[in-house]
Amino acid sequence: MEDMEAKEPRRTGTRLCCLCNQRRAALKRPKTLDQICRECFYEVFEEEIHRVIVDNKLFNPGERIAIGASGGKDSTVLAYVLSELNRRHNYGLDLFLLSVDEGITGYRDDSLETVKRNEVQYGLPLKIVSYKDLYGWTMDEIVKMIGLKNNCTFCGVFRRQALDRGAALLKVDKLVTGHNVDDIAETVLLNILRGDIARLSRCTSITTGEDGPIPRCKPFKYTYEKEIVMYAYFKRLDYFSTECIYSPNAYRGFAREFIKDLERMRPRAILDIIKSGENFRISTSTKMPEQGTCERCGYISSQKWCKACVLLEGLNRGLPKLGIGRSRGLDNGDAKDTRQSSRTKQIESKSCGTLDF
């Protein structure tokens, strides 16, 4: 009897995975609070993303897909999982990595080295576009002129357009980004705080820009940031974890802290915020911006000049704050006298946040 008790494994203080009931639980899912093993975590994590892709019909066989790759955890996990699902479920996609070099010394140059390693690890072609080549400015140069207060506005506007231009160079059908459920909840909150009805009406959409040349998709729409971190950690994926040196004072950061506080109290709060955003109904009397093209560069814009061109004009004139804010404008008629706006109609641009979905 004593020999049998000695051979029987002790399970005191350990829990079995609630899914397979065979292996020892290695983590508690932030999303469901289930205690599961690593193997089951990989399976449910990947299967949930697969279901999102299939249920929302994000891709069609034979499409060329660009993955927005920054080297961070979100885009690295997205590249890895999408590559795996593409092979496992025969999506029939041609995948590419697309990175933007903002020109931030000690941050983006290091993260791009991670992306270059991912190119080899995942066997995906990589395309890098830079602010310097596209706009003639790096973020280091912009921050030197504008300071740290409004720099994220420049970076967010330029990055969005740079990704679209890079995707056009790759001739892809869609662009996918690693925006997760936390990011989208933050955006819902930010748009409410700014009273930005136009973005509030579309920020929860899993696919945007369907009426444009290159739609954007968010396969991680319902994926928690904490679970992405866990997946990257357990899979030992190669990613860059340093925060941008210019973002500590970004307005989005305050919304992020608030969302994290809510999540600690009730994990499902993040999904509920997104559900609320999806259920918002915009009044039919609300005037929405009409999409057109920028007269200067041809990019999508609801104004005569796109936000990027307005910001660039301010930088090139030595007036970097000219394009900041909702009500500031730019005289498109006489470059010698910006004060005499009566000569020509000012080009006013809608406000832009750190990220524009």
XYZ file of N, CA and C in Angstrom, residues 141-238:
294
model
N 14.093 64.908 -37.089
C 14.137 66.289 -37.576
C 12.857 67.041 -37.228
N 11.719 66.342 -37.316
C 10.434 66.975 -36.999
C 10.365 67.331 -35.517
N 10.775 66.400 -34.655
C 10.738 66.647 -33.219
C 11.678 67.790 -32.841
N 12.796 67.870 -33.526
C 13.735 68.960 -33.267
C 13.096 70.316 -33.543
N 12.178 70.338 -34.520
C 11.505 71.594 -34.862
C 10.241 71.815 -34.033
N 9.410 70.782 -33.874
C 8.099 70.948 -33.243
C 8.128 70.738 -31.745
N 9.092 69.951 -31.250
C 9.113 69.604 -29.840
C 8.349 68.313 -29.592
N 8.146 67.977 -28.329
C 7.532 66.696 -27.965
C 6.016 66.759 -27.789
N 5.429 67.933 -27.885
C 4.007 68.053 -27.559
C 3.096 67.490 -28.642
N 3.323 67.836 -29.898
C 2.413 67.432 -30.968
C 3.055 66.489 -31.979
N 4.191 65.898 -31.626
C 4.908 65.090 -32.603
C 4.134 63.850 -33.042
N 3.306 63.280 -32.151
C 2.564 62.068 -32.506
C 1.537 62.326 -33.609
N 1.049 63.572 -33.716
C 0.126 63.909 -34.790
C 0.812 63.755 -36.138
N 2.023 64.305 -36.249
C 2.786 64.177 -37.487
C 3.034 62.706 -37.809
N 3.499 61.965 -36.816
C 3.884 60.575 -37.048
C 2.684 59.726 -37.443
N 1.546 59.924 -36.777
C 0.363 59.136 -37.087
C -0.143 59.379 -38.499
N -0.175 60.644 -38.904
C -0.641 60.992 -40.248
C 0.313 60.457 -41.306
N 1.596 60.689 -41.101
C 2.589 60.258 -42.086
C 2.662 58.728 -42.175
N 2.550 58.036 -41.026
C 2.655 56.584 -41.033
C 1.500 55.950 -41.810
N 0.314 56.484 -41.600
C -0.838 55.916 -42.299
C -0.659 56.034 -43.812
N -0.250 57.210 -44.262
C -0.072 57.397 -45.695
C 1.113 56.581 -46.213
N 2.177 56.477 -45.413
C 3.352 55.707 -45.821
C 2.995 54.237 -46.012
N 2.171 53.681 -45.118
C 1.736 52.291 -45.258
C 0.930 52.097 -46.535
N 0.057 53.038 -46.834
C -0.734 52.935 -48.055
C 0.150 53.014 -49.291
N 1.135 53.900 -49.254
C 2.025 54.040 -50.414
C 2.907 52.800 -50.563
N 3.354 52.245 -49.450
C 4.137 51.018 -49.504
C 3.311 49.861 -50.026
N 2.050 49.787 -49.583
C 1.159 48.726 -50.056
C 0.909 48.852 -51.561
N 0.820 50.086 -52.038
C 0.630 50.309 -53.471
C 1.857 49.859 -54.260
N 3.045 50.101 -53.702
C 4.275 49.661 -54.367
C 4.346 48.140 -54.452
N 3.827 47.464 -53.424
C 3.805 45.999 -53.419
C 2.668 45.429 -54.262
N 1.759 46.312 -54.681
C 0.603 45.913 -55.488
C -0.236 44.849 -54.777
N -0.492 45.083 -53.486
C -1.273 44.126 -52.709
C -2.763 44.442 -52.808
N -3.565 43.458 -52.428
C -5.019 43.633 -52.437
C -5.538 44.169 -51.113
N -4.844 43.814 -50.012
C -5.262 44.269 -48.688
C -4.030 44.484 -47.812
N -4.220 45.318 -46.797
C -3.192 45.563 -45.789
C -3.750 45.140 -44.444
N -3.030 44.285 -43.722
C -3.481 43.864 -42.392
C -2.575 44.483 -41.343
N -3.165 44.883 -40.237
C -2.410 45.498 -39.145
C -2.659 44.723 -37.853
N -1.768 44.893 -36.888
C -1.852 44.160 -35.628
C -2.636 44.855 -34.547
N -3.536 45.759 -34.903
C -4.339 46.441 -33.895
C -5.200 45.426 -33.146
N -5.056 45.396 -31.826
C -5.773 44.419 -31.011
C -6.984 45.043 -30.333
N -7.669 44.240 -29.516
C -8.898 44.704 -28.886
C -8.647 45.894 -27.956
N -7.494 45.927 -27.290
C -7.152 47.062 -26.427
C -7.014 48.337 -27.249
N -6.323 48.247 -28.392
C -6.135 49.411 -29.259
C -7.467 49.975 -29.725
N -8.372 49.086 -30.121
C -9.661 49.546 -30.652
C -10.511 50.168 -29.551
N -10.477 49.582 -28.349
C -11.214 50.165 -27.217
C -10.678 51.558 -26.906
N -9.357 51.719 -26.948
C -8.752 53.046 -26.727
C -9.248 54.037 -27.771
N -9.339 53.590 -29.015
C -9.756 54.479 -30.103
C -11.208 54.896 -29.954
N -12.072 53.960 -29.527
C -13.467 54.313 -29.266
C -13.535 55.420 -28.222
N -12.783 55.241 -27.137
C -12.777 56.231 -26.061
C -12.239 57.573 -26.537
N -11.139 57.553 -27.291
C -10.543 58.794 -27.787
C -11.499 59.546 -28.712
N -12.181 58.824 -29.579
C -13.101 59.475 -30.506
C -14.297 60.081 -29.784
N -14.727 59.440 -28.695
C -15.799 60.019 -27.882
C -15.301 61.300 -27.205
N -14.114 61.248 -26.636
C -13.562 62.413 -25.943
C -13.331 63.577 -26.895
N -12.972 63.285 -28.145
C -12.731 64.335 -29.131
C -14.003 64.768 -29.844
N -15.068 63.987 -29.675
C -16.293 64.277 -30.410
C -16.117 64.042 -31.894
N -15.262 63.091 -32.248
C -14.947 62.821 -33.650
C -15.939 61.798 -34.206
N -17.064 62.292 -34.700
C -18.145 61.428 -35.161
C -17.728 60.604 -36.370
N -16.965 61.213 -37.269
C -16.579 60.515 -38.498
C -15.784 59.256 -38.184
N -14.800 59.369 -37.304
C -13.991 58.199 -36.967
C -14.741 57.248 -36.035
N -15.591 57.795 -35.172
C -16.349 56.953 -34.251
C -17.248 55.988 -35.016
N -17.734 56.416 -36.173
C -18.650 55.587 -36.946
C -17.959 54.411 -37.620
N -16.610 54.452 -37.719
C -15.924 53.374 -38.431
C -14.800 52.714 -37.647
N -14.477 53.240 -36.449
C -13.277 52.760 -35.752
C -13.392 51.325 -35.252
N -14.610 50.797 -35.130
C -14.767 49.416 -34.685
C -14.900 48.434 -35.852
N -14.887 48.935 -37.058
C -15.014 48.061 -38.227
C -13.766 47.196 -38.372
N -13.961 45.920 -38.631
C -12.816 45.022 -38.779
C -12.110 45.242 -40.113
N -12.839 45.770 -41.094
C -12.249 46.146 -42.382
C -12.652 47.576 -42.698
N -11.686 48.399 -43.048
C -11.957 49.784 -43.413
C -11.350 50.061 -44.784
N -11.781 51.172 -45.385
C -11.233 51.569 -46.677
C -11.660 50.682 -47.829
N -12.815 50.021 -47.695
C -13.269 49.131 -48.761
C -13.623 49.890 -50.032
N -13.927 51.185 -49.884
C -14.228 51.990 -51.059
C -12.974 52.621 -51.649
N -11.825 52.353 -51.033
C -10.567 52.885 -51.530
C -9.776 51.828 -52.271
N -8.561 52.179 -52.678
C -7.753 51.246 -53.457
C -7.248 50.039 -52.671
N -6.927 50.220 -51.366
C -6.363 49.134 -50.573
C -7.062 49.077 -49.214
N -8.006 48.155 -49.027
C -8.680 48.009 -47.726
C -7.711 47.564 -46.637
N -8.063 47.877 -45.386
C -7.270 47.461 -44.224
C -8.093 46.525 -43.355
N -7.429 45.480 -42.849
C -8.113 44.503 -42.007
C -7.416 44.392 -40.653
N -8.198 44.016 -39.634
C -7.664 43.849 -38.282
C -8.040 42.459 -37.755
N -7.264 41.429 -38.080
C -7.581 40.071 -37.595
C -7.548 39.945 -36.077
N -6.861 40.871 -35.381
C -6.771 40.831 -33.918
C -7.853 41.670 -33.244
N -8.947 41.941 -33.941
C -9.975 42.822 -33.374
C -10.478 42.345 -32.012
N -10.564 41.038 -31.796
C -11.083 40.509 -30.540
C -9.986 39.831 -29.705
N -8.730 40.102 -30.024
C -7.609 39.464 -29.341
C -7.011 40.398 -28.295
N -6.922 39.914 -27.055
C -6.398 40.736 -25.969
C -4.886 40.919 -26.086
N -4.434 42.120 -25.766
C -3.005 42.415 -25.825
C -2.215 41.487 -24.909
N -2.742 41.203 -23.722
C -2.039 40.328 -22.780
C -1.845 38.932 -23.356
N -2.820 38.458 -24.096
C -2.701 37.127 -24.684
C -1.700 37.119 -25.833
N -1.607 38.234 -26.549
C -0.591 38.351 -27.598
C 0.805 38.290 -26.980
N 0.976 38.981 -25.849
C 2.259 38.959 -25.145
C 2.577 37.537 -24.675
N 1.580 36.856 -24.099
C 1.780 35.483 -23.633
C 2.153 34.557 -24.779
N 1.466 34.701 -25.890
C 1.737 33.849 -27.048
C 3.165 34.060 -27.542
N 3.566 35.320 -27.667
C 4.923 35.637 -28.123
C 5.965 35.095 -27.150
N 5.670 35.182 -25.855
C 6.613 34.723 -24.828
C 6.758 33.204 -24.856
N 5.641 32.488 -24.847
C 5.696 31.034 -24.818
C 6.253 30.449 -26.121
N 5.973 31.116 -27.245
C 6.491 30.657 -28.537
C 7.931 31.123 -28.773
N 8.411 31.984 -27.882
C 9.762 32.540 -27.996
C 9.973 33.234 -29.342
N 9.004 34.052 -29.721
C 9.110 34.795 -30.966
C 10.081 35.959 -30.805
N 10.694 36.318 -31.891
C 11.698 37.382 -31.915
C 11.001 38.710 -32.185
